[in-house]
Every structure is written in C-alpha cells, then in structure tokens.
PDB file of C-alpha atoms in Angstrom:
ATOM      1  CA  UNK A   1      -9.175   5.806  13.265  1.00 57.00           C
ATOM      2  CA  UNK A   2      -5.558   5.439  12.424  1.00 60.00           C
ATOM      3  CA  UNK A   3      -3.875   1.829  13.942  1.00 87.00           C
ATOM      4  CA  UNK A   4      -0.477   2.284  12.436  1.00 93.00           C
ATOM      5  CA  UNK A   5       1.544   5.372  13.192  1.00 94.00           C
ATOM      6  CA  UNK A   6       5.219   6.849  11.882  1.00 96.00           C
ATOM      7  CA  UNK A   7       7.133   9.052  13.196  1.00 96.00           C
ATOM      8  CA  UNK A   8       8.716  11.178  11.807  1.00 97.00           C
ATOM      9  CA  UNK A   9       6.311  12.281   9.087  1.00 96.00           C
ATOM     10  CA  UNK A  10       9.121  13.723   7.303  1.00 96.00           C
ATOM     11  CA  UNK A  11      12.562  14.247   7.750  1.00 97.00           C
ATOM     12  CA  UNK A  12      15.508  16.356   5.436  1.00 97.00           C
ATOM     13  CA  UNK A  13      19.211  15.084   6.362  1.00 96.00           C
ATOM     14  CA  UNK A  14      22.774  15.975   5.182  1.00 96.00           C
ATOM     15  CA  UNK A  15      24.189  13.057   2.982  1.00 97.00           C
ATOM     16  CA  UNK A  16      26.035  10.809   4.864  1.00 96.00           C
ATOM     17  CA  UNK A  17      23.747  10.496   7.936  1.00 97.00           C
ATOM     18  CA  UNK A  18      21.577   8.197   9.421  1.00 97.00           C
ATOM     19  CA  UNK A  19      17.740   8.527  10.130  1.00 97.00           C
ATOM     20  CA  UNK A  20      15.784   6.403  11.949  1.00 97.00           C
ATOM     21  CA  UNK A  21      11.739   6.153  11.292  1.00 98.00           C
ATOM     22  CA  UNK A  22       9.611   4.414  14.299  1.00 97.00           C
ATOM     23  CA  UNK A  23       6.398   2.592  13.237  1.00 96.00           C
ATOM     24  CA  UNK A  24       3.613   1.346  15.780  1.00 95.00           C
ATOM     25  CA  UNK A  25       1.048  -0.337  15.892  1.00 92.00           C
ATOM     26  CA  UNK A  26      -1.793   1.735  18.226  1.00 90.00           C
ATOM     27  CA  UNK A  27      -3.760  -0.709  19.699  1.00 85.00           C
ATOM     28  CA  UNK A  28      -2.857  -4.086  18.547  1.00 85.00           C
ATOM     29  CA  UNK A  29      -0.182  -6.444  18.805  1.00 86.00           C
ATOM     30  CA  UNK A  30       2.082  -7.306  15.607  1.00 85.00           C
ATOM     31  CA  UNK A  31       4.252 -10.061  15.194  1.00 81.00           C
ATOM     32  CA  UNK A  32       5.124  -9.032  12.138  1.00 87.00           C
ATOM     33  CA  UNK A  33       5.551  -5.403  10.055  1.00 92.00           C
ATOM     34  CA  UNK A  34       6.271  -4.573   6.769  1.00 94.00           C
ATOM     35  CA  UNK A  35       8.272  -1.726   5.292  1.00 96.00           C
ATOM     36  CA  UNK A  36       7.492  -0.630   1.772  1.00 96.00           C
ATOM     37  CA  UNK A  37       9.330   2.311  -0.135  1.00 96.00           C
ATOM     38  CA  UNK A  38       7.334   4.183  -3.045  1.00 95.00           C
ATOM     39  CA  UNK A  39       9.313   7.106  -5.660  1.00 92.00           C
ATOM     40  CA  UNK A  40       7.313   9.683  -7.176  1.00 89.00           C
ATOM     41  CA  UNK A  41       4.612   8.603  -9.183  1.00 87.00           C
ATOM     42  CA  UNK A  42       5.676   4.885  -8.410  1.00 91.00           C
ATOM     43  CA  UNK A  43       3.966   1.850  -6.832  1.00 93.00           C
ATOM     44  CA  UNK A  44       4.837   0.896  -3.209  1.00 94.00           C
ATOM     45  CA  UNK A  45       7.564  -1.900  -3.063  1.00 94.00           C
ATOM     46  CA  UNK A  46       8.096  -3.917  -0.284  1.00 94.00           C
ATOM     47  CA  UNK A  47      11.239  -3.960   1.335  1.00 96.00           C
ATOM     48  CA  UNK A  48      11.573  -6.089   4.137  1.00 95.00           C
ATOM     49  CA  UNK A  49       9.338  -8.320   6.598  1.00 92.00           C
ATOM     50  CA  UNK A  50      10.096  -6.985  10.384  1.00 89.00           C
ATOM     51  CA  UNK A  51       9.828 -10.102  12.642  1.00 85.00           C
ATOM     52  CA  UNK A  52       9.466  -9.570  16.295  1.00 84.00           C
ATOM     53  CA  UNK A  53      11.992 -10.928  18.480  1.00 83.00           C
ATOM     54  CA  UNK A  54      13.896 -12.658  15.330  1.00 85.00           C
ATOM     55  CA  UNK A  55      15.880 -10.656  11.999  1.00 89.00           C
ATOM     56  CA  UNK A  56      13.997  -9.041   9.189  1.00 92.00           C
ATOM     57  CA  UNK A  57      13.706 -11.092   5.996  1.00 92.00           C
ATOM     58  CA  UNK A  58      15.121  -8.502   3.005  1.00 95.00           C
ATOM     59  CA  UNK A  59      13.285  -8.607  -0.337  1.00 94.00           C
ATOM     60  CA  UNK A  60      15.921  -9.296  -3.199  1.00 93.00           C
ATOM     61  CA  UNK A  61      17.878  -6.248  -4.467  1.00 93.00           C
ATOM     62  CA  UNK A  62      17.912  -4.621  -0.723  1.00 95.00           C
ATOM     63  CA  UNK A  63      20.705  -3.924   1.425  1.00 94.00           C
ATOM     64  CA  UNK A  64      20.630  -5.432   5.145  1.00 93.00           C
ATOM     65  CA  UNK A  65      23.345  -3.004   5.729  1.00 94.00           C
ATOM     66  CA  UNK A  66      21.777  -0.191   4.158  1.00 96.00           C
ATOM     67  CA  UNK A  67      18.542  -0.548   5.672  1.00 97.00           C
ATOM     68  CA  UNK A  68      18.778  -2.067   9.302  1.00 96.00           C
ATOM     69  CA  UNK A  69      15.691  -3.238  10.462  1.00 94.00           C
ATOM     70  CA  UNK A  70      14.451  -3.458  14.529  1.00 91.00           C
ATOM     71  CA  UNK A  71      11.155  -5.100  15.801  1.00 89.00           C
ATOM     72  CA  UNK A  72      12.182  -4.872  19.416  1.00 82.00           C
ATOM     73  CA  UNK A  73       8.924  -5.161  20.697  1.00 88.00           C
ATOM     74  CA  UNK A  74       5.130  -6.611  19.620  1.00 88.00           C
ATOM     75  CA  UNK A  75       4.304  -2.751  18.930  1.00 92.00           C
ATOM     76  CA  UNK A  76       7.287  -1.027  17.471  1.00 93.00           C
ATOM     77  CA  UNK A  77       8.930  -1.484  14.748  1.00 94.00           C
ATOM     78  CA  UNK A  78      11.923   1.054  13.115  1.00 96.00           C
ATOM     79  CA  UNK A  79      13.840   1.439   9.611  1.00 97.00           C
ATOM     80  CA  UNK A  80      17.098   3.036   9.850  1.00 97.00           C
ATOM     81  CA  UNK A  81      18.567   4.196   6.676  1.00 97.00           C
ATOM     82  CA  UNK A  82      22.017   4.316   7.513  1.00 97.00           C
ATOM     83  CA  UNK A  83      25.130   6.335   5.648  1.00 96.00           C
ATOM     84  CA  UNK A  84      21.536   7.977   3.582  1.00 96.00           C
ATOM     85  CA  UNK A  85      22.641   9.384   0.286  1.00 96.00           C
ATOM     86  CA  UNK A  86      20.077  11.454  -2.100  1.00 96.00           C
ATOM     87  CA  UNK A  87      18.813   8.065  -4.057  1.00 95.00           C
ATOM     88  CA  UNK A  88      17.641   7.419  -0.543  1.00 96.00           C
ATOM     89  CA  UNK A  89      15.134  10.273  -1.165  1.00 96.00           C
ATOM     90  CA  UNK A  90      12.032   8.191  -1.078  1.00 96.00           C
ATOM     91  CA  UNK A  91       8.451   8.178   0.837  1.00 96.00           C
ATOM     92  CA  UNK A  92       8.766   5.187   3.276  1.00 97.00           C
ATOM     93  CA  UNK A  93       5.413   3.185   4.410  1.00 97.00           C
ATOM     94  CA  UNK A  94       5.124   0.418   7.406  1.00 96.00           C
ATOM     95  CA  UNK A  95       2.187  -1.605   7.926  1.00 93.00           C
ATOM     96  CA  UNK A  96       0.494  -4.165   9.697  1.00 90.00           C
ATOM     97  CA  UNK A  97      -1.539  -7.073  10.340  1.00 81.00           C
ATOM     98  CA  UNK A  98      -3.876  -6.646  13.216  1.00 73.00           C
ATOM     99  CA  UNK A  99      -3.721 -10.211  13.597  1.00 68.00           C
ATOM    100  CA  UNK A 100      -1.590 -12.724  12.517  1.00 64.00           C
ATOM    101  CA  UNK A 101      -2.210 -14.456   9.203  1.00 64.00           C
ATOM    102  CA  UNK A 102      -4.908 -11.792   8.489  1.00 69.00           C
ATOM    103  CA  UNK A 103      -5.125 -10.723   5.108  1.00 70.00           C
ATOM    104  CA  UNK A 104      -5.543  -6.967   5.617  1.00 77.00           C
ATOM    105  CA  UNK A 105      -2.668  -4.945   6.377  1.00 82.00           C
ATOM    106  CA  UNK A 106      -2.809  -1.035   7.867  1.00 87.00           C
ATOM    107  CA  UNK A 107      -0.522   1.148   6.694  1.00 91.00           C
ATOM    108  CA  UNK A 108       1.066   4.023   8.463  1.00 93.00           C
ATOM    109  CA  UNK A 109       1.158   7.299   7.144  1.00 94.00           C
ATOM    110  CA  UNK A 110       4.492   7.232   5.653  1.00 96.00           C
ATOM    111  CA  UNK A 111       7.524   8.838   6.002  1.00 97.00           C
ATOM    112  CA  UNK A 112       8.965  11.390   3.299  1.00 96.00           C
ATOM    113  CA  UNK A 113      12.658  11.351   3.483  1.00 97.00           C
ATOM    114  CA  UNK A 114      14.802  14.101   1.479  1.00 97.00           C
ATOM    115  CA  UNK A 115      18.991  13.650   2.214  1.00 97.00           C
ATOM    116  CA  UNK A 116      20.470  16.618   0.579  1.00 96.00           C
TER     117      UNK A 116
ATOM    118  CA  UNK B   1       3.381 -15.614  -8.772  1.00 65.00           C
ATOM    119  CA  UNK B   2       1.101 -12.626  -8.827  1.00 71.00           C
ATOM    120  CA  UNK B   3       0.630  -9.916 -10.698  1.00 93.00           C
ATOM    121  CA  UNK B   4      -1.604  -6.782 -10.599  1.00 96.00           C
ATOM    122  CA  UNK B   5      -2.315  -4.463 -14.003  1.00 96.00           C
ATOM    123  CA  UNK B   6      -3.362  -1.153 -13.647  1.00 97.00           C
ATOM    124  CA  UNK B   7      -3.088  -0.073 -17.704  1.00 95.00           C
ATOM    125  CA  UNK B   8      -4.319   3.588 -16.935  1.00 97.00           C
ATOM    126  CA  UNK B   9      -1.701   5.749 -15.687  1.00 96.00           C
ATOM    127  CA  UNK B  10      -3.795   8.606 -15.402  1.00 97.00           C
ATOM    128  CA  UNK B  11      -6.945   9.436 -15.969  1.00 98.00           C
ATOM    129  CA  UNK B  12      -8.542  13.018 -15.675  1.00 97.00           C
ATOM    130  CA  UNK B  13     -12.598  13.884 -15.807  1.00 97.00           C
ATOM    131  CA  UNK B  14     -14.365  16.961 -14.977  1.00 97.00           C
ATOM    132  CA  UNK B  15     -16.288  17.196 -11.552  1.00 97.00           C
ATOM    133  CA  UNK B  16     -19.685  15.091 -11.625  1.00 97.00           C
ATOM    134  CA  UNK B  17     -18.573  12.660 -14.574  1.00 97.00           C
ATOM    135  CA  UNK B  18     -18.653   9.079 -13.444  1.00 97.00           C
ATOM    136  CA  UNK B  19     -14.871   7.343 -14.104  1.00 98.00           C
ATOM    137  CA  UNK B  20     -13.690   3.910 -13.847  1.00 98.00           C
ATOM    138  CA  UNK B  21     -10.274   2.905 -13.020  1.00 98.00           C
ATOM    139  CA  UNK B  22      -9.211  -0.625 -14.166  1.00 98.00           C
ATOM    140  CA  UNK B  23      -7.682  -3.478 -12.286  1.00 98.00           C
ATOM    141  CA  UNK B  24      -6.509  -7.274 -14.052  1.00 98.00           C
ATOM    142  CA  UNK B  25      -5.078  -9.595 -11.805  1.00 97.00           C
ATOM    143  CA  UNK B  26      -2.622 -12.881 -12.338  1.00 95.00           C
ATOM    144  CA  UNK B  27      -2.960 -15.264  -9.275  1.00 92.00           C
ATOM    145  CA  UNK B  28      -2.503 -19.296  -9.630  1.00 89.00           C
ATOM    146  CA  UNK B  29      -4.261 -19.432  -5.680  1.00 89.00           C
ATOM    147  CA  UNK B  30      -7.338 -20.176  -5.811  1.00 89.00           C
ATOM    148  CA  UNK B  31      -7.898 -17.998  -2.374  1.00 89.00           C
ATOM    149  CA  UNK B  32      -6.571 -14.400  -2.702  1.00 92.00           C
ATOM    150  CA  UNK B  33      -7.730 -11.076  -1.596  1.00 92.00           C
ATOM    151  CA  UNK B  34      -8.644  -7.901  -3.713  1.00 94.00           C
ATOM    152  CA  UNK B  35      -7.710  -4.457  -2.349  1.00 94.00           C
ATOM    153  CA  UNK B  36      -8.379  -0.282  -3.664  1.00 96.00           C
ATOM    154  CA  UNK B  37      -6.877   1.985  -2.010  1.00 95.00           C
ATOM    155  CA  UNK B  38      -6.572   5.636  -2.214  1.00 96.00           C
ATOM    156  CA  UNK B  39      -3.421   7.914  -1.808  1.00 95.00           C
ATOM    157  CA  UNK B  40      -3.950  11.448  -1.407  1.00 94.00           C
ATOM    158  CA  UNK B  41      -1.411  14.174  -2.293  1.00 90.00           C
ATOM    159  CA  UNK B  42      -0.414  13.357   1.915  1.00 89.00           C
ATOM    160  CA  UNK B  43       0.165  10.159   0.763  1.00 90.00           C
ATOM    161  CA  UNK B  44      -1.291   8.030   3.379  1.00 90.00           C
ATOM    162  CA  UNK B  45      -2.753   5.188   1.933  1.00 91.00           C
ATOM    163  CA  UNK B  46      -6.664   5.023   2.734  1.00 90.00           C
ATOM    164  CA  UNK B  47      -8.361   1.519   2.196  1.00 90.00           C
ATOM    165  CA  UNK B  48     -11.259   1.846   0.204  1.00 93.00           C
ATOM    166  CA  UNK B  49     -12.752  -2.420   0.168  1.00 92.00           C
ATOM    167  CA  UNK B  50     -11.377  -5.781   0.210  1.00 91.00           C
ATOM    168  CA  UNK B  51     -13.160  -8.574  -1.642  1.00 92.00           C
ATOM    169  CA  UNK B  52     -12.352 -12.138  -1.475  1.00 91.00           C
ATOM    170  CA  UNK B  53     -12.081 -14.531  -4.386  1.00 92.00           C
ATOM    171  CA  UNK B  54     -15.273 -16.388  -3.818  1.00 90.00           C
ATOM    172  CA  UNK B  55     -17.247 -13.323  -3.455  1.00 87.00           C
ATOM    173  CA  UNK B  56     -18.252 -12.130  -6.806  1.00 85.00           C
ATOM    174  CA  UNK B  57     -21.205  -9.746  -5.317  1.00 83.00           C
ATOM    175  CA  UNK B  58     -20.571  -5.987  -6.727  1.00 85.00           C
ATOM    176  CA  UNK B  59     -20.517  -3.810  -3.821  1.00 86.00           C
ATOM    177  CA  UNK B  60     -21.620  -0.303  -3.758  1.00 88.00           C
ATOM    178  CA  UNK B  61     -21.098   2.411  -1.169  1.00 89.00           C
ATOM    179  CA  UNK B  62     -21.974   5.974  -1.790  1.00 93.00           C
ATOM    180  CA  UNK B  63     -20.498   7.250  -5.160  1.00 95.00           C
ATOM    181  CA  UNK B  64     -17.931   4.262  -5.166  1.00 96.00           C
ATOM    182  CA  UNK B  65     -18.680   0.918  -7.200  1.00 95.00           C
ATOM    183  CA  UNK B  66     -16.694  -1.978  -7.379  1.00 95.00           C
ATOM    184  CA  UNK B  67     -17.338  -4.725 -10.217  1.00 95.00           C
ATOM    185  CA  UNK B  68     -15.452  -8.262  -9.512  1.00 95.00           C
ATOM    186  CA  UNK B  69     -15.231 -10.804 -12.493  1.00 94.00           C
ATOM    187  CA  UNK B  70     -13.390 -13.634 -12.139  1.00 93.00           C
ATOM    188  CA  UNK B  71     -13.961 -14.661 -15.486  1.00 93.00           C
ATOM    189  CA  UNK B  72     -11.803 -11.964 -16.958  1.00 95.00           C
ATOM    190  CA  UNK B  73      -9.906 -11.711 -13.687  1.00 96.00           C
ATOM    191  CA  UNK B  74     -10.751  -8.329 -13.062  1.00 96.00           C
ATOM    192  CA  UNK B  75     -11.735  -5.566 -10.443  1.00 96.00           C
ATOM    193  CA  UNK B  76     -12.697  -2.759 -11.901  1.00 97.00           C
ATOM    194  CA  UNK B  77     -13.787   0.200  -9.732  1.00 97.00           C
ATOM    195  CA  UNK B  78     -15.859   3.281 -10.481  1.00 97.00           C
ATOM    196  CA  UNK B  79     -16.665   6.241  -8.912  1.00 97.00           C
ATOM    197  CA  UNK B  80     -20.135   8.019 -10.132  1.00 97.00           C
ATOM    198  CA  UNK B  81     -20.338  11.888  -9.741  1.00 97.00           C
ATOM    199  CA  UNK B  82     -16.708  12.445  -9.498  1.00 97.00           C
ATOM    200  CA  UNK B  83     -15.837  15.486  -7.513  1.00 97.00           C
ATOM    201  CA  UNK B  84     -12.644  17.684  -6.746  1.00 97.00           C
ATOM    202  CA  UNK B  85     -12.163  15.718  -3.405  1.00 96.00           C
ATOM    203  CA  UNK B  86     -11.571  12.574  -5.675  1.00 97.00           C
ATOM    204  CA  UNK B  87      -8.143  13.763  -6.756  1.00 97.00           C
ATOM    205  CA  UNK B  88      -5.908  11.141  -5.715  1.00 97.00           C
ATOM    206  CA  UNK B  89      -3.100   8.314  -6.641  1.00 97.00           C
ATOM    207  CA  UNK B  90      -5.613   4.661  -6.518  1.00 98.00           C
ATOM    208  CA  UNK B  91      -4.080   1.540  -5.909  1.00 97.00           C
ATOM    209  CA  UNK B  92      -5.348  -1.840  -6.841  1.00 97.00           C
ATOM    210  CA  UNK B  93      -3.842  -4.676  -4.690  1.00 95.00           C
ATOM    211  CA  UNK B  94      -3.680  -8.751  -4.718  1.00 94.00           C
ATOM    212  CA  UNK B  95      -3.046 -10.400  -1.583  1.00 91.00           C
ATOM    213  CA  UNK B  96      -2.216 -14.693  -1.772  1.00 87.00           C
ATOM    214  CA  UNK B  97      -2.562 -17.070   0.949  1.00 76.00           C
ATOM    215  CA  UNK B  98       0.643 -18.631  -0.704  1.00 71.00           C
ATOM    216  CA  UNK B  99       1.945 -15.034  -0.520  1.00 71.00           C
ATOM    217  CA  UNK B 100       1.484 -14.769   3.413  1.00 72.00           C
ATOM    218  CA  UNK B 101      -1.060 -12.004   2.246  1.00 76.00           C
ATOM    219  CA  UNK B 102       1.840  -9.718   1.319  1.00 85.00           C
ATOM    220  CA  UNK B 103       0.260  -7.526  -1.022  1.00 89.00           C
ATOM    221  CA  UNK B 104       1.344  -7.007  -4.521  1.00 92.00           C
ATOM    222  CA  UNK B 105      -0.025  -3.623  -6.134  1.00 94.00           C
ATOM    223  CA  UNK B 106      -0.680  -2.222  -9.270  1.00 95.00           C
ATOM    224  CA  UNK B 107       0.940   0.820 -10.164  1.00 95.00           C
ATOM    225  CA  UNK B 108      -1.664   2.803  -9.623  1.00 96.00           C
ATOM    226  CA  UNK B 109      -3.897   5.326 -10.976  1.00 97.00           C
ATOM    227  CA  UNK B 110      -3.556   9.029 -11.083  1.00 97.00           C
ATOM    228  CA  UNK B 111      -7.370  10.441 -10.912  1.00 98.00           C
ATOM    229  CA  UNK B 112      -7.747  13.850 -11.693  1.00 97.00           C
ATOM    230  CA  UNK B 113     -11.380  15.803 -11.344  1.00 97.00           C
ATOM    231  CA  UNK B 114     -11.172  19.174 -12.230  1.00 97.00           C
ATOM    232  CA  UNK B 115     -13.850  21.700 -11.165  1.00 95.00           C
TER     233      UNK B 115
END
C-alpha cells in the first residue's frame, strides 16, 4: 500500500497566491524528504532536500523564496509555492526514504498545480 | 556525475506484442542502484524493481523482464504480451551512494499499446 501521501491531489489558484502541498510519510519516520517537479511530457527534477528539524538544501536554479520548504516534524513535510504565477503550473512529487541512507525512495502521488 | 539515457521517447505496439524500452547509464561509483518505474496517466509513480550493481541476474516477473549488463552499462526492460493496461510514461532511474541515493532519471518512455 501507499507510504507517502499528498494532499492536495490537485489544486487551481488565481495568480498571485500561495498554495501549500502537505506530504507524509504513513507509517514511517523520515528524516529527510524530497520534492521533485515534472512538466508535461518531462522527467521529474528534484528540487529541494527537506531536512527535519534543520533548512531545506535548494538544487541550483531554484528559488528559496519562491518555494519555501517546512519539515516540521519526522512525518510531514510541505512545499509552499508562494506569489504562484502560471509557469508555476507543474505536477509536484515528494518522496521518501523509509529509512535513512536507504536507497529506495517512495513517492507520493503528486500534486497537479494549475495558477490561472 | 550520473547520467541516465532513455533514447526512445515513445514507443507504441499493438496489444500482445512484446516491447522493450531502453535504459544506458553513466555512473563513476562502483555501488549504485537501478530503478523502472511506471507513471500512469494519474501520474503516481509505481516502482516496478530495483537492482543493485553487483547483481547482474535478469529478473522476471509476470509479463515484465528486466536485462542488466554492466558491460554495456545498460538496463533494458521488456514487457512480453503487451496489453492496453500497459499504457503508461516508464522511468529508468540511477541512484549513487556518492549521490546520497538521490535518484537521477531518464526522461522516460511513453508506451503506447493499442487494442
């Protein structure tokens, strides 16, 4: 069964808001998540690392400010795309490690966003 | 760094043909971990195998096939008796232990099966 949920599973937004996407891990403990973003008929690209407890660490070319990053606790982790603009548009994946340093990572479901 | 090939950007068989969908790989680790996945039009990402670099056993379950060479750094994976079901986006991954097992993927492979 599914370990990694998202929530929302999609979301539509007027330009100039901000939407926040919530992923968990069900029934394990992560230290660490990862945020990915894929375009139509692209690859997945990651983002960001989400570190519990400490700040995400931002793949090159991403905006901190843009996309603000919270791993509050060991199961939740959320992406907030903040001031979202249409380019925004995008299908947004987490994942996890069920443990650390494994080499398998779950994904979530994803997240389609659409800012009109 | 790593690097994963996927040279066929779509691919599209009639139901009960048997397809292959090709994966090369660049890695300088000498431990590293092979991934398919599938995405479906709901896009959720489904993991198919992982296979690590010093097992070179082919692995079969059901209608899917996997072939690893390391010699021609390649995971190739085929599915025999293709059906409509089989429609989907398929992702080839490469994970590093110098990487922190971040996965790097391919850019995948549209599979279409028509009845």
């Amino acid at each position: 069964g599914a370990v990694v949920s998202q929530h929302p599973s999609r979301v539509i937004c007027k330009s100039g808001t901000s939407v926040k996407i919530e992923c968990r891990s069900l029934d394990f403990q992560a230290t660490t998540m990862f945020w990915y973003r894929q375009f139509p008929k692209q690859s997945l690209m990651l983002m960001a690392t989400s570190n519990e407890g400490s700040k995400a660490t931002y793949e090159q070319g991403v905006e901190k400010d843009k996309f603000l990053i919270n791993h509050a606790s060991l199961t939740l982790s959320t992406l907030t795309v903040t001031s979202a603009h249409p380019e925004d548009s995008s299908f947004y994946i987490c994942s996890a490690n069920r443990r650390q340093g494994s080499e398998t990572q779950y994904f979530g479901p994803g997240t389609r966003l659409l800012v009109l | 760094a790593q690097k994963v090939t996927q040279a066929q950007t779509e691919i599209s068989v009639v139901e009960k043909e048997d397809v292959t969908l090709d994966c090369v790989y660049e890695t300088r680790d000498t431990t590293y971990y092979l991934f398919w996945y599938k995405q479906p039009p709901s896009g959720e990402l489904v993991f198919l195998i992982r296979r690590n670099s010093f097992d070179e056993q082919n692995e079969i379950s059901g209608r899917y096939s996997w072939n690893f060479q390391k010699s021609t750094s390649s995971f190739n994976f085929t599915i025999t008796a293709s059906q409509v079901v089989d429609s989907a986006v398929y992702f080839c991954a490469l994970s590093e232990v110098g990487g922190s097992y971040i996965p790097t993927f391919g850019r995948g492979t549209s599979l279409i099966v028509h009845p």
